[in-house]
Amino acid sequence: MKREIMTTKDGSKTIHIPEWNEQYHSTHGAIQEAKHVYLKHGLAFFCASEGYVKQSQISVLEIGFGTGLNAFLTAIKAEELNLNCSYIGVEGFPISNEELQALNYTETLEYETVFQAIHTCKWEAEVKISKNFKLTKQQKQFLDIKDENQFDVIYFDAFGPRVQPELWTEAIFKNMYKAMKPNGVLVTYCAQGHARRAMISVGFIVSKVEGPPGKRHMLRAVKE
Protein backbone atom coordinates (compact mmCIF):
# COMPACT_ATOMS: atom_id res chain seq x y z
CA MET A 1 0.00 0.00 0.00
CA LYS A 2 1.41 3.37 -1.05
CA ARG A 3 2.63 5.69 1.73
CA GLU A 4 3.60 9.35 1.38
CA ILE A 5 5.33 11.84 3.68
CA MET A 6 3.27 14.92 4.55
CA THR A 7 3.79 17.97 6.78
CA THR A 8 1.25 18.62 9.56
CA LYS A 9 0.17 22.02 10.83
CA ASP A 10 2.77 22.20 13.62
CA GLY A 11 5.54 21.64 11.07
CA SER A 12 6.25 18.03 12.04
CA LYS A 13 5.90 15.30 9.42
CA THR A 14 3.80 12.17 9.30
CA ILE A 15 2.94 9.40 6.85
CA HIS A 16 -0.17 9.60 4.66
CA ILE A 17 -1.90 6.59 3.07
CA PRO A 18 -3.77 7.91 -0.01
CA GLU A 19 -5.83 4.75 -0.51
CA TRP A 20 -7.40 5.17 2.94
CA ASN A 21 -7.08 8.96 3.21
CA GLU A 22 -5.56 8.19 6.60
CA GLN A 23 -2.47 9.48 8.42
CA TYR A 24 -0.21 8.05 11.11
CA HIS A 25 -0.75 11.26 13.13
CA SER A 26 -3.15 14.19 13.21
CA THR A 27 -2.84 16.62 10.32
CA HIS A 28 -3.24 19.37 12.96
CA GLY A 29 0.18 18.48 14.36
CA ALA A 30 1.95 15.14 14.80
CA ILE A 31 4.12 16.16 17.74
CA GLN A 32 1.47 18.15 19.60
CA GLU A 33 -1.04 15.30 19.24
CA ALA A 34 1.43 12.74 20.58
CA LYS A 35 2.34 14.93 23.55
CA HIS A 36 -1.30 15.64 24.40
CA VAL A 37 -2.78 12.16 24.02
CA TYR A 38 0.00 9.85 25.13
CA LEU A 39 2.36 11.81 27.36
CA LYS A 40 -0.07 14.17 29.10
CA HIS A 41 -3.17 11.97 29.41
CA GLY A 42 -1.32 8.64 29.51
CA LEU A 43 2.15 8.66 31.07
CA ALA A 44 1.81 11.84 33.17
CA PHE A 45 -1.73 10.94 34.28
CA PHE A 46 -0.56 7.53 35.50
CA CYS A 47 2.39 8.98 37.38
CA ALA A 48 0.07 11.47 39.13
CA SER A 49 -2.66 8.94 39.93
CA GLU A 50 -3.48 7.48 43.34
CA GLY A 51 -2.71 4.03 42.00
CA TYR A 52 0.90 4.96 41.27
CA VAL A 53 3.49 4.27 43.90
CA LYS A 54 6.92 5.47 42.88
CA GLN A 55 8.52 2.36 41.51
CA SER A 56 11.79 1.29 39.99
CA GLN A 57 10.34 0.94 36.49
CA ILE A 58 7.24 1.87 34.48
CA SER A 59 6.16 -0.44 31.66
CA VAL A 60 4.59 1.02 28.51
CA LEU A 61 2.98 -0.86 25.60
CA GLU A 62 2.39 0.95 22.32
CA ILE A 63 -0.13 -0.44 19.86
CA GLY A 64 1.03 0.91 16.50
CA PHE A 65 4.74 1.78 16.79
CA GLY A 66 4.64 3.47 13.37
CA THR A 67 7.15 6.31 13.03
CA GLY A 68 8.45 5.81 16.58
CA LEU A 69 7.33 9.32 17.58
CA ASN A 70 5.54 8.23 20.76
CA ALA A 71 8.54 6.14 21.84
CA PHE A 72 10.89 9.03 21.05
CA LEU A 73 8.87 11.51 23.13
CA THR A 74 8.60 9.01 25.99
CA ALA A 75 12.38 8.44 25.96
CA ILE A 76 12.95 12.20 26.19
CA LYS A 77 10.43 12.54 29.04
CA ALA A 78 11.98 9.60 30.90
CA GLU A 79 15.34 11.39 30.85
CA GLU A 80 13.78 14.67 32.00
CA LEU A 81 11.98 13.01 34.93
CA ASN A 82 14.68 10.43 35.70
CA LEU A 83 11.96 7.80 35.17
CA ASN A 84 13.05 4.26 34.34
CA CYS A 85 10.87 3.12 31.47
CA SER A 86 10.54 -0.26 29.78
CA TYR A 87 8.77 0.25 26.44
CA ILE A 88 7.34 -2.32 24.02
CA GLY A 89 6.24 -1.08 20.61
CA VAL A 90 4.13 -3.44 18.50
CA GLU A 91 3.92 -2.90 14.75
CA GLY A 92 2.67 -5.11 11.94
CA PHE A 93 4.25 -3.16 9.08
CA PRO A 94 7.44 -1.23 10.01
CA ILE A 95 8.32 1.89 8.06
CA SER A 96 11.19 1.88 5.56
CA ASN A 97 14.58 3.55 5.98
CA GLU A 98 13.61 6.03 3.25
CA GLU A 99 10.50 7.05 5.19
CA LEU A 100 12.53 7.31 8.39
CA GLN A 101 15.02 9.68 6.79
CA ALA A 102 12.20 11.95 5.59
CA LEU A 103 10.86 12.52 9.11
CA ASN A 104 11.96 15.75 10.83
CA TYR A 105 11.28 15.14 14.52
CA THR A 106 14.86 15.77 15.62
CA GLU A 107 14.80 19.23 14.01
CA THR A 108 12.25 20.28 16.64
CA LEU A 109 13.04 17.92 19.51
CA GLU A 110 16.79 17.37 18.99
CA TYR A 111 18.08 14.16 20.66
CA GLU A 112 19.29 12.87 17.30
CA THR A 113 21.23 9.97 18.79
CA VAL A 114 18.16 8.75 20.74
CA PHE A 115 15.95 8.87 17.64
CA GLN A 116 18.48 7.00 15.54
CA ALA A 117 18.99 4.40 18.27
CA ILE A 118 15.24 3.77 18.43
CA HIS A 119 15.10 3.03 14.71
CA THR A 120 18.39 1.20 14.20
CA CYS A 121 18.14 -1.20 17.14
CA LYS A 122 17.18 -4.81 16.45
CA TRP A 123 13.58 -6.01 16.50
CA GLU A 124 12.47 -8.70 18.96
CA ALA A 125 15.18 -7.81 21.48
CA GLU A 126 15.28 -5.51 24.50
CA VAL A 127 17.74 -2.68 23.84
CA LYS A 128 18.91 0.02 26.25
CA ILE A 129 18.41 3.24 24.29
CA SER A 130 19.44 5.60 27.08
CA LYS A 131 20.06 5.59 30.84
CA ASN A 132 16.33 5.62 31.57
CA PHE A 133 14.74 3.99 28.51
CA LYS A 134 14.71 0.37 27.33
CA LEU A 135 12.93 -0.53 24.09
CA THR A 136 11.64 -3.76 22.58
CA LYS A 137 10.18 -3.55 19.07
CA GLN A 138 7.90 -6.45 18.17
CA GLN A 139 6.58 -7.12 14.68
CA LYS A 140 3.25 -8.91 15.06
CA GLN A 141 -0.50 -8.46 14.87
CA PHE A 142 -2.30 -6.92 17.83
CA LEU A 143 -4.44 -10.00 18.51
CA ASP A 144 -1.22 -11.96 19.02
CA ILE A 145 -0.40 -9.99 22.17
CA LYS A 146 -0.71 -12.48 25.02
CA ASP A 147 0.98 -10.62 27.90
CA GLU A 148 -0.77 -10.64 31.28
CA ASN A 149 -0.56 -8.13 34.12
CA GLN A 150 2.55 -6.50 32.64
CA PHE A 151 1.91 -2.88 31.61
CA ASP A 152 1.23 0.32 33.56
CA VAL A 153 0.37 2.41 30.48
CA ILE A 154 -0.91 1.47 27.03
CA TYR A 155 -0.72 3.87 24.10
CA PHE A 156 -3.44 2.64 21.75
CA ASP A 157 -2.41 4.27 18.47
CA ALA A 158 -3.89 1.93 15.87
CA PHE A 159 -5.37 3.20 12.61
CA GLY A 160 -8.89 4.54 13.09
CA PRO A 161 -12.13 2.54 13.14
CA ARG A 162 -13.15 3.97 9.76
CA VAL A 163 -10.41 2.06 7.94
CA GLN A 164 -9.61 -0.80 10.34
CA PRO A 165 -12.68 -1.49 12.52
CA GLU A 166 -11.28 -4.92 13.43
CA LEU A 167 -8.68 -3.19 15.62
CA TRP A 168 -11.34 -1.63 17.86
CA THR A 169 -13.27 -4.72 18.98
CA GLU A 170 -13.98 -6.37 22.32
CA ALA A 171 -11.44 -9.07 21.43
CA ILE A 172 -8.65 -6.50 21.05
CA PHE A 173 -9.53 -4.62 24.23
CA LYS A 174 -9.87 -7.87 26.18
CA ASN A 175 -6.23 -8.53 25.30
CA MET A 176 -5.35 -4.99 26.40
CA TYR A 177 -7.18 -5.44 29.71
CA LYS A 178 -5.37 -8.72 30.43
CA ALA A 179 -2.01 -7.19 29.53
CA MET A 180 -2.44 -4.28 31.92
CA LYS A 181 -1.62 -4.16 35.62
CA PRO A 182 -4.31 -3.05 38.11
CA ASN A 183 -4.60 0.77 38.12
CA GLY A 184 -3.05 0.86 34.65
CA VAL A 185 -4.11 3.45 32.07
CA LEU A 186 -4.93 3.09 28.36
CA VAL A 187 -5.20 6.19 26.18
CA THR A 188 -6.21 6.71 22.56
CA TYR A 189 -6.98 9.63 20.25
CA CYS A 190 -10.27 7.93 19.31
CA ALA A 191 -13.53 8.94 20.97
CA GLN A 192 -16.07 6.92 18.97
CA GLY A 193 -18.95 5.37 20.87
CA HIS A 194 -18.45 1.78 19.77
CA ALA A 195 -14.78 1.88 20.82
CA ARG A 196 -15.81 3.24 24.22
CA ARG A 197 -18.48 0.53 24.59
CA ALA A 198 -15.98 -2.20 23.66
CA MET A 199 -13.61 -0.95 26.37
CA ILE A 200 -16.37 -0.84 28.98
CA SER A 201 -17.59 -4.33 28.05
CA VAL A 202 -14.25 -5.90 29.02
CA GLY A 203 -14.01 -4.10 32.37
CA PHE A 204 -12.35 -0.74 31.78
CA ILE A 205 -13.57 2.44 33.51
CA VAL A 206 -13.67 4.85 30.56
CA SER A 207 -13.65 8.64 30.48
CA LYS A 208 -13.89 11.18 27.69
CA VAL A 209 -11.25 13.86 28.09
CA GLU A 210 -10.28 16.92 26.09
CA GLY A 211 -8.83 15.96 22.75
CA PRO A 212 -5.75 17.34 20.99
CA PRO A 213 -6.05 20.25 18.53
CA GLY A 214 -8.62 19.35 15.89
CA LYS A 215 -10.54 16.89 18.10
CA ARG A 216 -13.09 17.62 20.82
CA HIS A 217 -12.48 14.46 22.81
CA MET A 218 -10.29 11.40 23.27
CA LEU A 219 -10.68 8.32 25.48
CA ARG A 220 -8.85 7.28 28.62
CA ALA A 221 -9.52 3.89 30.20
CA VAL A 222 -8.43 2.67 33.64
CA LYS A 223 -8.20 -0.89 34.95
CA GLU A 224 -9.35 -0.67 38.56
CSV table of C-alpha atoms in Angstrom, one decimal:
chain,number,residue,atom,x,y,z
A,1,MET,CA,0.0,0.0,0.0
A,2,LYS,CA,1.4,3.4,-1.0
A,3,ARG,CA,2.6,5.7,1.7
A,4,GLU,CA,3.6,9.3,1.4
A,5,ILE,CA,5.3,11.8,3.7
A,6,MET,CA,3.3,14.9,4.5
A,7,THR,CA,3.8,18.0,6.8
A,8,THR,CA,1.3,18.6,9.6
A,9,LYS,CA,0.2,22.0,10.8
A,10,ASP,CA,2.8,22.2,13.6
A,11,GLY,CA,5.5,21.6,11.1
A,12,SER,CA,6.3,18.0,12.0
A,13,LYS,CA,5.9,15.3,9.4
A,14,THR,CA,3.8,12.2,9.3
A,15,ILE,CA,2.9,9.4,6.8
A,16,HIS,CA,-0.2,9.6,4.7
A,17,ILE,CA,-1.9,6.6,3.1
A,18,PRO,CA,-3.8,7.9,0.0
A,19,GLU,CA,-5.8,4.7,-0.5
A,20,TRP,CA,-7.4,5.2,2.9
A,21,ASN,CA,-7.1,9.0,3.2
A,22,GLU,CA,-5.6,8.2,6.6
A,23,GLN,CA,-2.5,9.5,8.4
A,24,TYR,CA,-0.2,8.0,11.1
A,25,HIS,CA,-0.8,11.3,13.1
A,26,SER,CA,-3.2,14.2,13.2
A,27,THR,CA,-2.8,16.6,10.3
A,28,HIS,CA,-3.2,19.4,13.0
A,29,GLY,CA,0.2,18.5,14.4
A,30,ALA,CA,1.9,15.1,14.8
A,31,ILE,CA,4.1,16.2,17.7
A,32,GLN,CA,1.5,18.1,19.6
A,33,GLU,CA,-1.0,15.3,19.2
A,34,ALA,CA,1.4,12.7,20.6
A,35,LYS,CA,2.3,14.9,23.6
A,36,HIS,CA,-1.3,15.6,24.4
A,37,VAL,CA,-2.8,12.2,24.0
A,38,TYR,CA,0.0,9.8,25.1
A,39,LEU,CA,2.4,11.8,27.4
A,40,LYS,CA,-0.1,14.2,29.1
A,41,HIS,CA,-3.2,12.0,29.4
A,42,GLY,CA,-1.3,8.6,29.5
A,43,LEU,CA,2.1,8.7,31.1
A,44,ALA,CA,1.8,11.8,33.2
A,45,PHE,CA,-1.7,10.9,34.3
A,46,PHE,CA,-0.6,7.5,35.5
A,47,CYS,CA,2.4,9.0,37.4
A,48,ALA,CA,0.1,11.5,39.1
A,49,SER,CA,-2.7,8.9,39.9
A,50,GLU,CA,-3.5,7.5,43.3
A,51,GLY,CA,-2.7,4.0,42.0
A,52,TYR,CA,0.9,5.0,41.3
A,53,VAL,CA,3.5,4.3,43.9
A,54,LYS,CA,6.9,5.5,42.9
A,55,GLN,CA,8.5,2.4,41.5
A,56,SER,CA,11.8,1.3,40.0
A,57,GLN,CA,10.3,0.9,36.5
A,58,ILE,CA,7.2,1.9,34.5
A,59,SER,CA,6.2,-0.4,31.7
A,60,VAL,CA,4.6,1.0,28.5
A,61,LEU,CA,3.0,-0.9,25.6
A,62,GLU,CA,2.4,0.9,22.3
A,63,ILE,CA,-0.1,-0.4,19.9
A,64,GLY,CA,1.0,0.9,16.5
A,65,PHE,CA,4.7,1.8,16.8
A,66,GLY,CA,4.6,3.5,13.4
A,67,THR,CA,7.1,6.3,13.0
A,68,GLY,CA,8.4,5.8,16.6
A,69,LEU,CA,7.3,9.3,17.6
A,70,ASN,CA,5.5,8.2,20.8
A,71,ALA,CA,8.5,6.1,21.8
A,72,PHE,CA,10.9,9.0,21.0
A,73,LEU,CA,8.9,11.5,23.1
A,74,THR,CA,8.6,9.0,26.0
A,75,ALA,CA,12.4,8.4,26.0
A,76,ILE,CA,12.9,12.2,26.2
A,77,LYS,CA,10.4,12.5,29.0
A,78,ALA,CA,12.0,9.6,30.9
A,79,GLU,CA,15.3,11.4,30.9
A,80,GLU,CA,13.8,14.7,32.0
A,81,LEU,CA,12.0,13.0,34.9
A,82,ASN,CA,14.7,10.4,35.7
A,83,LEU,CA,12.0,7.8,35.2
A,84,ASN,CA,13.1,4.3,34.3
A,85,CYS,CA,10.9,3.1,31.5
A,86,SER,CA,10.5,-0.3,29.8
A,87,TYR,CA,8.8,0.3,26.4
A,88,ILE,CA,7.3,-2.3,24.0
A,89,GLY,CA,6.2,-1.1,20.6
A,90,VAL,CA,4.1,-3.4,18.5
A,91,GLU,CA,3.9,-2.9,14.7
A,92,GLY,CA,2.7,-5.1,11.9
A,93,PHE,CA,4.3,-3.2,9.1
A,94,PRO,CA,7.4,-1.2,10.0
A,95,ILE,CA,8.3,1.9,8.1
A,96,SER,CA,11.2,1.9,5.6
A,97,ASN,CA,14.6,3.6,6.0
A,98,GLU,CA,13.6,6.0,3.3
A,99,GLU,CA,10.5,7.1,5.2
A,100,LEU,CA,12.5,7.3,8.4
A,101,GLN,CA,15.0,9.7,6.8
A,102,ALA,CA,12.2,11.9,5.6
A,103,LEU,CA,10.9,12.5,9.1
A,104,ASN,CA,12.0,15.7,10.8
A,105,TYR,CA,11.3,15.1,14.5
A,106,THR,CA,14.9,15.8,15.6
A,107,GLU,CA,14.8,19.2,14.0
A,108,THR,CA,12.2,20.3,16.6
A,109,LEU,CA,13.0,17.9,19.5
A,110,GLU,CA,16.8,17.4,19.0
A,111,TYR,CA,18.1,14.2,20.7
A,112,GLU,CA,19.3,12.9,17.3
A,113,THR,CA,21.2,10.0,18.8
A,114,VAL,CA,18.2,8.7,20.7
A,115,PHE,CA,16.0,8.9,17.6
A,116,GLN,CA,18.5,7.0,15.5
A,117,ALA,CA,19.0,4.4,18.3
A,118,ILE,CA,15.2,3.8,18.4
A,119,HIS,CA,15.1,3.0,14.7
A,120,THR,CA,18.4,1.2,14.2
A,121,CYS,CA,18.1,-1.2,17.1
A,122,LYS,CA,17.2,-4.8,16.5
A,123,TRP,CA,13.6,-6.0,16.5
A,124,GLU,CA,12.5,-8.7,19.0
A,125,ALA,CA,15.2,-7.8,21.5
A,126,GLU,CA,15.3,-5.5,24.5
A,127,VAL,CA,17.7,-2.7,23.8
A,128,LYS,CA,18.9,0.0,26.2
A,129,ILE,CA,18.4,3.2,24.3
A,130,SER,CA,19.4,5.6,27.1
A,131,LYS,CA,20.1,5.6,30.8
A,132,ASN,CA,16.3,5.6,31.6
A,133,PHE,CA,14.7,4.0,28.5
A,134,LYS,CA,14.7,0.4,27.3
A,135,LEU,CA,12.9,-0.5,24.1
A,136,THR,CA,11.6,-3.8,22.6
A,137,LYS,CA,10.2,-3.5,19.1
A,138,GLN,CA,7.9,-6.4,18.2
A,139,GLN,CA,6.6,-7.1,14.7
A,140,LYS,CA,3.3,-8.9,15.1
A,141,GLN,CA,-0.5,-8.5,14.9
A,142,PHE,CA,-2.3,-6.9,17.8
A,143,LEU,CA,-4.4,-10.0,18.5
A,144,ASP,CA,-1.2,-12.0,19.0
A,145,ILE,CA,-0.4,-10.0,22.2
A,146,LYS,CA,-0.7,-12.5,25.0
A,147,ASP,CA,1.0,-10.6,27.9
A,148,GLU,CA,-0.8,-10.6,31.3
A,149,ASN,CA,-0.6,-8.1,34.1
A,150,GLN,CA,2.5,-6.5,32.6
A,151,PHE,CA,1.9,-2.9,31.6
A,152,ASP,CA,1.2,0.3,33.6
A,153,VAL,CA,0.4,2.4,30.5
A,154,ILE,CA,-0.9,1.5,27.0
A,155,TYR,CA,-0.7,3.9,24.1
A,156,PHE,CA,-3.4,2.6,21.8
A,157,ASP,CA,-2.4,4.3,18.5
A,158,ALA,CA,-3.9,1.9,15.9
A,159,PHE,CA,-5.4,3.2,12.6
A,160,GLY,CA,-8.9,4.5,13.1
A,161,PRO,CA,-12.1,2.5,13.1
A,162,ARG,CA,-13.2,4.0,9.8
A,163,VAL,CA,-10.4,2.1,7.9
A,164,GLN,CA,-9.6,-0.8,10.3
A,165,PRO,CA,-12.7,-1.5,12.5
A,166,GLU,CA,-11.3,-4.9,13.4
A,167,LEU,CA,-8.7,-3.2,15.6
A,168,TRP,CA,-11.3,-1.6,17.9
A,169,THR,CA,-13.3,-4.7,19.0
A,170,GLU,CA,-14.0,-6.4,22.3
A,171,ALA,CA,-11.4,-9.1,21.4
A,172,ILE,CA,-8.7,-6.5,21.0
A,173,PHE,CA,-9.5,-4.6,24.2
A,174,LYS,CA,-9.9,-7.9,26.2
A,175,ASN,CA,-6.2,-8.5,25.3
A,176,MET,CA,-5.3,-5.0,26.4
A,177,TYR,CA,-7.2,-5.4,29.7
A,178,LYS,CA,-5.4,-8.7,30.4
A,179,ALA,CA,-2.0,-7.2,29.5
A,180,MET,CA,-2.4,-4.3,31.9
A,181,LYS,CA,-1.6,-4.2,35.6
A,182,PRO,CA,-4.3,-3.0,38.1
A,183,ASN,CA,-4.6,0.8,38.1
A,184,GLY,CA,-3.0,0.9,34.6
A,185,VAL,CA,-4.1,3.4,32.1
A,186,LEU,CA,-4.9,3.1,28.4
A,187,VAL,CA,-5.2,6.2,26.2
A,188,THR,CA,-6.2,6.7,22.6
A,189,TYR,CA,-7.0,9.6,20.3
A,190,CYS,CA,-10.3,7.9,19.3
A,191,ALA,CA,-13.5,8.9,21.0
A,192,GLN,CA,-16.1,6.9,19.0
A,193,GLY,CA,-18.9,5.4,20.9
A,194,HIS,CA,-18.4,1.8,19.8
A,195,ALA,CA,-14.8,1.9,20.8
A,196,ARG,CA,-15.8,3.2,24.2
A,197,ARG,CA,-18.5,0.5,24.6
A,198,ALA,CA,-16.0,-2.2,23.7
A,199,MET,CA,-13.6,-1.0,26.4
A,200,ILE,CA,-16.4,-0.8,29.0
A,201,SER,CA,-17.6,-4.3,28.1
A,202,VAL,CA,-14.2,-5.9,29.0
A,203,GLY,CA,-14.0,-4.1,32.4
A,204,PHE,CA,-12.3,-0.7,31.8
A,205,ILE,CA,-13.6,2.4,33.5
A,206,VAL,CA,-13.7,4.8,30.6
A,207,SER,CA,-13.7,8.6,30.5
A,208,LYS,CA,-13.9,11.2,27.7
A,209,VAL,CA,-11.2,13.9,28.1
A,210,GLU,CA,-10.3,16.9,26.1
A,211,GLY,CA,-8.8,16.0,22.7
A,212,PRO,CA,-5.7,17.3,21.0
A,213,PRO,CA,-6.1,20.2,18.5
A,214,GLY,CA,-8.6,19.3,15.9
A,215,LYS,CA,-10.5,16.9,18.1
A,216,ARG,CA,-13.1,17.6,20.8
A,217,HIS,CA,-12.5,14.5,22.8
A,218,MET,CA,-10.3,11.4,23.3
A,219,LEU,CA,-10.7,8.3,25.5
A,220,ARG,CA,-8.8,7.3,28.6
A,221,ALA,CA,-9.5,3.9,30.2
A,222,VAL,CA,-8.4,2.7,33.6
A,223,LYS,CA,-8.2,-0.9,35.0
A,224,GLU,CA,-9.4,-0.7,38.6
